[in-house]
PDB file of C-alpha atoms in Angstrom:
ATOM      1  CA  UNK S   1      -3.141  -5.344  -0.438  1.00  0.00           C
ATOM      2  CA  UNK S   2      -4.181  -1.917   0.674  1.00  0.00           C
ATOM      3  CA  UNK S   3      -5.713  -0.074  -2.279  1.00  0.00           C
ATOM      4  CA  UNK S   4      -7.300   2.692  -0.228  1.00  0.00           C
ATOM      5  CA  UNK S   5      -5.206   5.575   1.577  1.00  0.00           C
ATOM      6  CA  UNK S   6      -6.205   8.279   3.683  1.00  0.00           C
ATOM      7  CA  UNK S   7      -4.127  11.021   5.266  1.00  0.00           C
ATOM      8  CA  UNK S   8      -3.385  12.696   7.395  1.00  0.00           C
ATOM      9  CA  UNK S   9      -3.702   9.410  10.160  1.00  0.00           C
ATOM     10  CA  UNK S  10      -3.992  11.968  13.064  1.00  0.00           C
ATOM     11  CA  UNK S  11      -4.840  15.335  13.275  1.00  0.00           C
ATOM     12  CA  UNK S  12      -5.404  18.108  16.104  1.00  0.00           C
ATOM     13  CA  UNK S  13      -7.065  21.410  14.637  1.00  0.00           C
ATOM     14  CA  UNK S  14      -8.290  24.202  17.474  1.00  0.00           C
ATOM     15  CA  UNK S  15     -12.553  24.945  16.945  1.00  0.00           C
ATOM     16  CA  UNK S  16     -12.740  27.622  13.964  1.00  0.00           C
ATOM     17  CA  UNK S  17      -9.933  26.303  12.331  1.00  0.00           C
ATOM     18  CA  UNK S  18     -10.394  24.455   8.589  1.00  0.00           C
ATOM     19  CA  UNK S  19     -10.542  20.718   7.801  1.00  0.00           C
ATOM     20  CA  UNK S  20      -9.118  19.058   4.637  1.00  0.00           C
ATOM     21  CA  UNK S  21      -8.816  15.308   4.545  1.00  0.00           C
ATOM     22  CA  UNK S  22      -8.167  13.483   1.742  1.00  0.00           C
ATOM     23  CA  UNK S  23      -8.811   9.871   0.764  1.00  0.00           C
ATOM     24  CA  UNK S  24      -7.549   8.462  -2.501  1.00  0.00           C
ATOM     25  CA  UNK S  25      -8.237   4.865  -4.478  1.00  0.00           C
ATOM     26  CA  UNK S  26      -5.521   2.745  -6.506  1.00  0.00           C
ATOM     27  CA  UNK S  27      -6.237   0.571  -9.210  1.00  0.00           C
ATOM     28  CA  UNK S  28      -9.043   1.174 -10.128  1.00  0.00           C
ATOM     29  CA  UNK S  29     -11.776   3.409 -12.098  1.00  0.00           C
ATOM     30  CA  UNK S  30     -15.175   5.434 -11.521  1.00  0.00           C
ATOM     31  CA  UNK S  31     -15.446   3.864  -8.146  1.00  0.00           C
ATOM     32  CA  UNK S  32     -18.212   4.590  -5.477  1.00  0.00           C
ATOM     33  CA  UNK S  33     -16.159   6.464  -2.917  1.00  0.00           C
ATOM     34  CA  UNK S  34     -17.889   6.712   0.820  1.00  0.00           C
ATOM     35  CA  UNK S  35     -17.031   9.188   4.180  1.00  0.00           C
ATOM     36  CA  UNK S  36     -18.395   7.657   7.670  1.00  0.00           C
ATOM     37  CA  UNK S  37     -17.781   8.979  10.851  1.00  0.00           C
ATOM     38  CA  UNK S  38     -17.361   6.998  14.215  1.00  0.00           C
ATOM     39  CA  UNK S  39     -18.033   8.904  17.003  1.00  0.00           C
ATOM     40  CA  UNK S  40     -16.975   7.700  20.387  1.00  0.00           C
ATOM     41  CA  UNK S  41     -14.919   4.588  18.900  1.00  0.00           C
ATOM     42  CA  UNK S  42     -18.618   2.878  18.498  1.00  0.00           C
ATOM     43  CA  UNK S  43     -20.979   3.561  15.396  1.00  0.00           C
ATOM     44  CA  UNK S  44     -20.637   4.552  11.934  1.00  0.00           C
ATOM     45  CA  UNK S  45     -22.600   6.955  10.464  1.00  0.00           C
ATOM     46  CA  UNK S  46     -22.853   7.700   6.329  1.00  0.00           C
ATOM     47  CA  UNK S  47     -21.794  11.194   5.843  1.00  0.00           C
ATOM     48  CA  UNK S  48     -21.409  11.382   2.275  1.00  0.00           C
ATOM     49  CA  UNK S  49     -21.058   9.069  -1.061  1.00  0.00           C
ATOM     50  CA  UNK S  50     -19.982   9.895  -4.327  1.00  0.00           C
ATOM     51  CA  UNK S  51     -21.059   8.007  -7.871  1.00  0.00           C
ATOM     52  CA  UNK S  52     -18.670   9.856  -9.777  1.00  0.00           C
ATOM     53  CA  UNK S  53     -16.306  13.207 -10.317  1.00  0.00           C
ATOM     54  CA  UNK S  54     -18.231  16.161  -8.311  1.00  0.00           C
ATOM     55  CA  UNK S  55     -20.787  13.393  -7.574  1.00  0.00           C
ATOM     56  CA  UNK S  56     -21.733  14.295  -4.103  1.00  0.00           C
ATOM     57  CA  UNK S  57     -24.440  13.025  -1.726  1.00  0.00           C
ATOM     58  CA  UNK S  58     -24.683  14.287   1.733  1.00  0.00           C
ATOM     59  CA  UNK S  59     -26.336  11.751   3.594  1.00  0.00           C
ATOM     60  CA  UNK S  60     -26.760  14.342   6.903  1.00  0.00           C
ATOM     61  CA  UNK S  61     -27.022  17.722   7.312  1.00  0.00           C
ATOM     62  CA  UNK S  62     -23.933  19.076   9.151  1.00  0.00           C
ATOM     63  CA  UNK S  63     -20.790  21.809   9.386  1.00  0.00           C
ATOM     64  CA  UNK S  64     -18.921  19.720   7.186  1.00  0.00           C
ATOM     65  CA  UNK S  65     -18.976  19.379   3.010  1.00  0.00           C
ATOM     66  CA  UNK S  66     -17.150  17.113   0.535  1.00  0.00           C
ATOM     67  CA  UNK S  67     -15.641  17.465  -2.940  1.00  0.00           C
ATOM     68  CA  UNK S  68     -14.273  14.749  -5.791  1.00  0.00           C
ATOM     69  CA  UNK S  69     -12.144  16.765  -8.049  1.00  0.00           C
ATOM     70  CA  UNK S  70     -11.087  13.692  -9.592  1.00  0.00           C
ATOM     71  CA  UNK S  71     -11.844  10.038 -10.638  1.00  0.00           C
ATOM     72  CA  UNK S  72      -9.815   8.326  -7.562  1.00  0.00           C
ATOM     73  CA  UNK S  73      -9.570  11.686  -4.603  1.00  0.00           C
ATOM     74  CA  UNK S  74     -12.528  12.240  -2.074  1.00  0.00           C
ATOM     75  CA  UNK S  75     -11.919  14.797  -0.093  1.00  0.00           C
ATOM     76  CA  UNK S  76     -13.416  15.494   3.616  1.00  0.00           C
ATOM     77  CA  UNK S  77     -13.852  19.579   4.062  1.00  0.00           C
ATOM     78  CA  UNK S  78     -15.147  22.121   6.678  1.00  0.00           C
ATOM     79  CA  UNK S  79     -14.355  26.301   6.708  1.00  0.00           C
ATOM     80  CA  UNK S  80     -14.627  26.320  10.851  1.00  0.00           C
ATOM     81  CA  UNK S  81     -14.728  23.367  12.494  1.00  0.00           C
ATOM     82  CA  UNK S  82     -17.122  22.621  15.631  1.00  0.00           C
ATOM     83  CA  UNK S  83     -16.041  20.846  19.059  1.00  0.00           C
ATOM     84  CA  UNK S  84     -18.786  18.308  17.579  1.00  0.00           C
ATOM     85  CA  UNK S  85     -16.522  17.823  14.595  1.00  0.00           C
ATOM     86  CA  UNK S  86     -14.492  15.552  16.671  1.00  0.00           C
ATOM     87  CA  UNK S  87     -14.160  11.505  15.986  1.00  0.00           C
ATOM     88  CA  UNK S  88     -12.430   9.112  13.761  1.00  0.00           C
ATOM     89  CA  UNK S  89     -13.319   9.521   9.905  1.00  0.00           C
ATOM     90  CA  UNK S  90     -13.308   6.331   7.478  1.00  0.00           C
ATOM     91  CA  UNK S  91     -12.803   6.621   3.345  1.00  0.00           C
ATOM     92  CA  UNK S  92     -14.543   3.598   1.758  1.00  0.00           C
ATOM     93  CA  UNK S  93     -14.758   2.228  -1.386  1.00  0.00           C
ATOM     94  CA  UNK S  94     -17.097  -0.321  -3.427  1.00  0.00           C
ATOM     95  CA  UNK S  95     -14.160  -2.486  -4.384  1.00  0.00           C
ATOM     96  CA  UNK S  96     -12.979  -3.768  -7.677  1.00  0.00           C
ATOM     97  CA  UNK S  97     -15.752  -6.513  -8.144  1.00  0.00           C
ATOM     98  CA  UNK S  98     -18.762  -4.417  -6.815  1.00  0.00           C
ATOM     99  CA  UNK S  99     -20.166  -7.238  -4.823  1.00  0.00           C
ATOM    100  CA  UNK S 100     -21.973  -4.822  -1.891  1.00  0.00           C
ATOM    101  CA  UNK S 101     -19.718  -4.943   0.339  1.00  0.00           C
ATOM    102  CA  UNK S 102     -17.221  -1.795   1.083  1.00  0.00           C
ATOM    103  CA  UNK S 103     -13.691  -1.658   1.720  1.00  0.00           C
ATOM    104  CA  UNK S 104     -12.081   0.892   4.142  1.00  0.00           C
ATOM    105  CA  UNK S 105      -9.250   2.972   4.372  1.00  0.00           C
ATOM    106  CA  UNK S 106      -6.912   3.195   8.112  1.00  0.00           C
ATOM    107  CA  UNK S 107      -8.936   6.379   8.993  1.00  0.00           C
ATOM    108  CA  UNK S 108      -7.911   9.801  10.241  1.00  0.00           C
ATOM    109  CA  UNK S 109      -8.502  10.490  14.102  1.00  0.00           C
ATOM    110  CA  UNK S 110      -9.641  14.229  13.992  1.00  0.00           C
ATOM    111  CA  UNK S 111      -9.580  15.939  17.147  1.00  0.00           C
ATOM    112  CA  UNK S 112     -10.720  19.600  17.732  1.00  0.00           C
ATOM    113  CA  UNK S 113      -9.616  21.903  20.923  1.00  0.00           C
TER     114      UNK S 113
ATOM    115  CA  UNK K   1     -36.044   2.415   6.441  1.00  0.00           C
ATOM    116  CA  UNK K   2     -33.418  -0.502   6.806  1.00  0.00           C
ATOM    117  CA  UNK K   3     -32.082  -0.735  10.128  1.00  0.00           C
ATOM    118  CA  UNK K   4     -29.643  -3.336  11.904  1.00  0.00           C
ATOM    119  CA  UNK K   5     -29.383  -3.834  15.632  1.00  0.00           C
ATOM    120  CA  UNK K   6     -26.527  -5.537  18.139  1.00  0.00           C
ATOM    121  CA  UNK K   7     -28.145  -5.854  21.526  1.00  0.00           C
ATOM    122  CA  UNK K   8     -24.796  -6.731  23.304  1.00  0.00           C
ATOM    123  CA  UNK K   9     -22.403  -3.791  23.736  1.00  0.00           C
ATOM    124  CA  UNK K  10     -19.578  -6.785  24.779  1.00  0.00           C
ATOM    125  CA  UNK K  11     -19.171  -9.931  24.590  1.00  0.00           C
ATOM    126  CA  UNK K  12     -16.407 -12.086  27.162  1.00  0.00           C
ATOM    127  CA  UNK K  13     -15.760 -15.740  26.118  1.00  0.00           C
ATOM    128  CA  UNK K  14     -12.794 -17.947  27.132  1.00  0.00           C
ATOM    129  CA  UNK K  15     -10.322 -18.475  24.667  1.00  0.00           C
ATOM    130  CA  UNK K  16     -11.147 -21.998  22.727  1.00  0.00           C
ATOM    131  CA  UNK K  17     -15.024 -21.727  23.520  1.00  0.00           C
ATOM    132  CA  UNK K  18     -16.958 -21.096  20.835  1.00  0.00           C
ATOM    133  CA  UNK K  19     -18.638 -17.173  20.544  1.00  0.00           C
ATOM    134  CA  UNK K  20     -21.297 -15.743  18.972  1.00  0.00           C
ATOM    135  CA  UNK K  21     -22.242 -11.954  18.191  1.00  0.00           C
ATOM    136  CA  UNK K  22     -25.844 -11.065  17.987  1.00  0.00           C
ATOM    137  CA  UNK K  23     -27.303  -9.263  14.956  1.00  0.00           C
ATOM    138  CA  UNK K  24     -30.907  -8.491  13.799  1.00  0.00           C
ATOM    139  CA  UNK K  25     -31.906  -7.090  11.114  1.00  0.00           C
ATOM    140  CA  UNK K  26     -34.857  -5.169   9.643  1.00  0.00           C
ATOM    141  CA  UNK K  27     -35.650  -4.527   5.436  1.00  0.00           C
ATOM    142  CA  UNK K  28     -38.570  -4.837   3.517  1.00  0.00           C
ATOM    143  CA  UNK K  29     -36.921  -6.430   0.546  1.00  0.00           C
ATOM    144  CA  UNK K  30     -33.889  -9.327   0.439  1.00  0.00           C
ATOM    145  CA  UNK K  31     -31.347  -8.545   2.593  1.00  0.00           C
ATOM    146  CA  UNK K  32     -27.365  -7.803   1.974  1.00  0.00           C
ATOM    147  CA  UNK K  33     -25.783  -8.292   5.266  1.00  0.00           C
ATOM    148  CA  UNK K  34     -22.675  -8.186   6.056  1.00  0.00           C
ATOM    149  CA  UNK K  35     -20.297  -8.734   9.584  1.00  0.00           C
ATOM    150  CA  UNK K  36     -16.818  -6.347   9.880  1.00  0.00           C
ATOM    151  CA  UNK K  37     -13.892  -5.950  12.364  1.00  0.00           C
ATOM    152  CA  UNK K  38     -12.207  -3.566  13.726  1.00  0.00           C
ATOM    153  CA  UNK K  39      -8.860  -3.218  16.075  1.00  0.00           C
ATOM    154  CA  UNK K  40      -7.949  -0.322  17.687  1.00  0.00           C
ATOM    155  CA  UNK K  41      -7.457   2.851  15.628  1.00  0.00           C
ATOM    156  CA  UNK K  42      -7.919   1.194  12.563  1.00  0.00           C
ATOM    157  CA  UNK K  43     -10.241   1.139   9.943  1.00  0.00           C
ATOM    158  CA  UNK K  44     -12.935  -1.259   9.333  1.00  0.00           C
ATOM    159  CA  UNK K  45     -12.155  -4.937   7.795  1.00  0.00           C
ATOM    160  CA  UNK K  46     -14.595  -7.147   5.777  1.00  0.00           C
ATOM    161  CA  UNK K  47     -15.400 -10.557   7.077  1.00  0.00           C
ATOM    162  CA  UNK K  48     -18.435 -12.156   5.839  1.00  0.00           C
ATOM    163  CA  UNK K  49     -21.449 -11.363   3.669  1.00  0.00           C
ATOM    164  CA  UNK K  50     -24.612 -13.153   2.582  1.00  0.00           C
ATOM    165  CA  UNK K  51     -26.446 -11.928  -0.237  1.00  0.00           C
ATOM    166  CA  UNK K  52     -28.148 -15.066  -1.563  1.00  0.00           C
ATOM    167  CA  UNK K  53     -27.836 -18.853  -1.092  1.00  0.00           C
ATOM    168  CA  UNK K  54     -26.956 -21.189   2.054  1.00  0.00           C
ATOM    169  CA  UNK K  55     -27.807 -19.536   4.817  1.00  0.00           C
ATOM    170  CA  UNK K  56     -24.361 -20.270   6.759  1.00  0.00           C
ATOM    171  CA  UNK K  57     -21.973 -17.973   5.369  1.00  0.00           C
ATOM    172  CA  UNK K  58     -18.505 -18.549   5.852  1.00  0.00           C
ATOM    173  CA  UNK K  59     -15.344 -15.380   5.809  1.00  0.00           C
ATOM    174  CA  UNK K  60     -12.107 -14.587   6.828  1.00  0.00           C
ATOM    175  CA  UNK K  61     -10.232 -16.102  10.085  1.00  0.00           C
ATOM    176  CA  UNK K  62     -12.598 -18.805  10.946  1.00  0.00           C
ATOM    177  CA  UNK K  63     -15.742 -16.936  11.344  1.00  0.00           C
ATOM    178  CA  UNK K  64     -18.760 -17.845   9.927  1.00  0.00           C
ATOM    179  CA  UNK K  65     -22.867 -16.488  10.096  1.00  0.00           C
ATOM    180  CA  UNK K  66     -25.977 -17.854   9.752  1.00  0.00           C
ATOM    181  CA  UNK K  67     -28.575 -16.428   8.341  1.00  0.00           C
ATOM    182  CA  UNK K  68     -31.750 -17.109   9.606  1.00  0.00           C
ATOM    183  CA  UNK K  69     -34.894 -15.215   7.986  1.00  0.00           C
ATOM    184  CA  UNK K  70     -37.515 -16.061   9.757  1.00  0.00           C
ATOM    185  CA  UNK K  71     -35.425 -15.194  13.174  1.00  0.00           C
ATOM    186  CA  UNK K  72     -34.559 -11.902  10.975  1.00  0.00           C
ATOM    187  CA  UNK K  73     -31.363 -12.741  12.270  1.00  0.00           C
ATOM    188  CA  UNK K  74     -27.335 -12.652  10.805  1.00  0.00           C
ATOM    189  CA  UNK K  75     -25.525 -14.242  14.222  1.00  0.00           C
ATOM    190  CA  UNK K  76     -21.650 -14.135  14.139  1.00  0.00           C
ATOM    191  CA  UNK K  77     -20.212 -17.138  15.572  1.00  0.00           C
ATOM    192  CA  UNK K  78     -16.590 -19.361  15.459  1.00  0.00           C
ATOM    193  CA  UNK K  79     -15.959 -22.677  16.809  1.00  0.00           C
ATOM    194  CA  UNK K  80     -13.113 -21.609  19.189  1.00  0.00           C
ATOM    195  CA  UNK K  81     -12.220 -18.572  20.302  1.00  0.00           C
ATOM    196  CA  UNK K  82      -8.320 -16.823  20.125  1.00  0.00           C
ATOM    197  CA  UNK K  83      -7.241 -14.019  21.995  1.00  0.00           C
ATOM    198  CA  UNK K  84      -6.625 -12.347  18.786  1.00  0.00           C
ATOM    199  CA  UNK K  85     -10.396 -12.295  18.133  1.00  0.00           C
ATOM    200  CA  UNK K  86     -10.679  -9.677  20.754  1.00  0.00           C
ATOM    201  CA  UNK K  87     -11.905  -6.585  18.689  1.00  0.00           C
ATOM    202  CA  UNK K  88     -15.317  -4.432  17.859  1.00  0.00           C
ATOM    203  CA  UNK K  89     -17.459  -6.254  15.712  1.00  0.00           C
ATOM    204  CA  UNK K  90     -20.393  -4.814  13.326  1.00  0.00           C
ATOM    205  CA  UNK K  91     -22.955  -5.816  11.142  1.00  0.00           C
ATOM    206  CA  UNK K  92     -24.480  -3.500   8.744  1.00  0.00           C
ATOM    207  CA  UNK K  93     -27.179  -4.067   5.869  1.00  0.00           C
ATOM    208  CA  UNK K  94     -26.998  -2.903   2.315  1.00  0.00           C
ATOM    209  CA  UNK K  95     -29.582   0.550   2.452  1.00  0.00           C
ATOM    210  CA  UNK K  96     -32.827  -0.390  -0.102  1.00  0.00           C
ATOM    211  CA  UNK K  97     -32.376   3.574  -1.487  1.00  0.00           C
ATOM    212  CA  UNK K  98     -29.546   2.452  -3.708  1.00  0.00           C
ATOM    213  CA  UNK K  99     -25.826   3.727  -3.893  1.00  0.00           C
ATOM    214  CA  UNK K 100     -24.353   0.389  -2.442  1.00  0.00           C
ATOM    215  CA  UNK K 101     -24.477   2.075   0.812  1.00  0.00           C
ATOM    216  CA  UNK K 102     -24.189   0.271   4.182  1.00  0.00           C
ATOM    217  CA  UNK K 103     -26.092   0.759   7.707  1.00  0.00           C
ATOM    218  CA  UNK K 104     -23.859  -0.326  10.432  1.00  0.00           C
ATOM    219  CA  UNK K 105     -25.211  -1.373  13.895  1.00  0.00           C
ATOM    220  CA  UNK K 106     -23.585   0.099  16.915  1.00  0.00           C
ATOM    221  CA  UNK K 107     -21.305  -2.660  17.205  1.00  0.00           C
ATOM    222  CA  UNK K 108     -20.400  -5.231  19.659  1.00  0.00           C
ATOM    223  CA  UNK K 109     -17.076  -5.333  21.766  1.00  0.00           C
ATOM    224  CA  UNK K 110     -15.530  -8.869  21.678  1.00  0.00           C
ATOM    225  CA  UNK K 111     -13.208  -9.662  24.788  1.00  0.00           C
ATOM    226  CA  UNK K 112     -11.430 -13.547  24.587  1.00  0.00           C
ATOM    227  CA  UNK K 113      -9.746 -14.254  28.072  1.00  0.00           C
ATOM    228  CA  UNK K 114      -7.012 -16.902  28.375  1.00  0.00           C
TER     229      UNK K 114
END
């Protein structure tokens, strides 16, 4: 069963405009909440992770920020986005047993014009 | 740092041959590896993992991995191939810095042909 969601699925913002996406967890409490982006429909990078509410570690340095205003909601942010901001973002989580591996949301295609 | 690496961008195999996906791997401690897939436009799904244990790891849909530490190596591989299979495939490693975090390799393009 999905437990993750993300929204919106697909998005289409001009360059300078602002980003929100959001990603939120069911079920489940203080988890480890993760933002990747794939670039190019190939490889994942780490963007941020988050321990805990306003918990944030930025993994790269970049035009983009994150927030976790609460337990289950990680949310994806920039003020102006780039042409570079472009790609497919994934929400993970560490799942209900903790056992390493992560669990992913559908993602939200993000393209900027 | 940890580091994983897929040296095959695709992979083409004949529907009921068997396949395997290349993976390497580099860590200075134990490794946590792990083998996902992903369809089109969709997010990423968990097959396998080894952590500890036999090295042949089995997962979801028939797919299983060996782990082999001298080779440094975390191979993908199932018996017979479907059509279905057809996907991008990665392997990542658990990062050594803490915060259950995952390095993914560049992944590997699976095509099964009738």
């Amino acid at each position: 069963s999905q437990t993750i969601h993300q929204w919106p699925a697909t998005l289409v913002q001009p360059v300078g405009s602002p980003l929100s996406l959001e990603c939120t967890v069911e079920g489940t409490s203080n988890p480890n909440l993760y933002w990747y982006r794939q670039a190019a429909g190939r490889g994942l990078q780490l963007l941020f992770y988050s321990v805990g509410i306003g918990q944030i570690s930025s993994e790269v340095p970049q035009n983009l920020s994150a927030s976790r205003p609460q337990d289950r909601q990680f949310i994806l942010s920039s003020k102006k986005l780039l042409l570079s901001d472009s790609g497919f973002y994934l929400c993970a989580w560490n799942g209900h047993l903790n056992t390493g591996e992560l669990f992913f949301g559908e993602g939200s295609r993000l393209t900027v014009l | 740092a940890q580091s994983v690496a897929q040296p095959e961008d695709q992979v083409n195999v004949a529907e009921g041959n068997p396949l395997t996906v290349k993976c390497t791997y580099s860590v200075s401690g134990n490794p946590y590896l792990f083998w996902y897939v992903q369809y089109p436009n969709r997010g990423l799904q968990f097959l396998l993992k080894y952590i500890t244990g036999d090295n042949l790891v089995k997962g979801s849909y028939g797919f299983e991995a060996e782990f082999n530490k001298s080779q440094t190596s975390f191979h993908l591989k199932k018996p017979s191939a479907l059509v279905s299979d057809s996907a991008l495939y990665f392997c990542a490693v658990r990062d050594e810095g803490g915060g259950n975090k995952l390095t993914f390799g560049t992944g590997t393009q699976l095509k099964v042909e009738l």
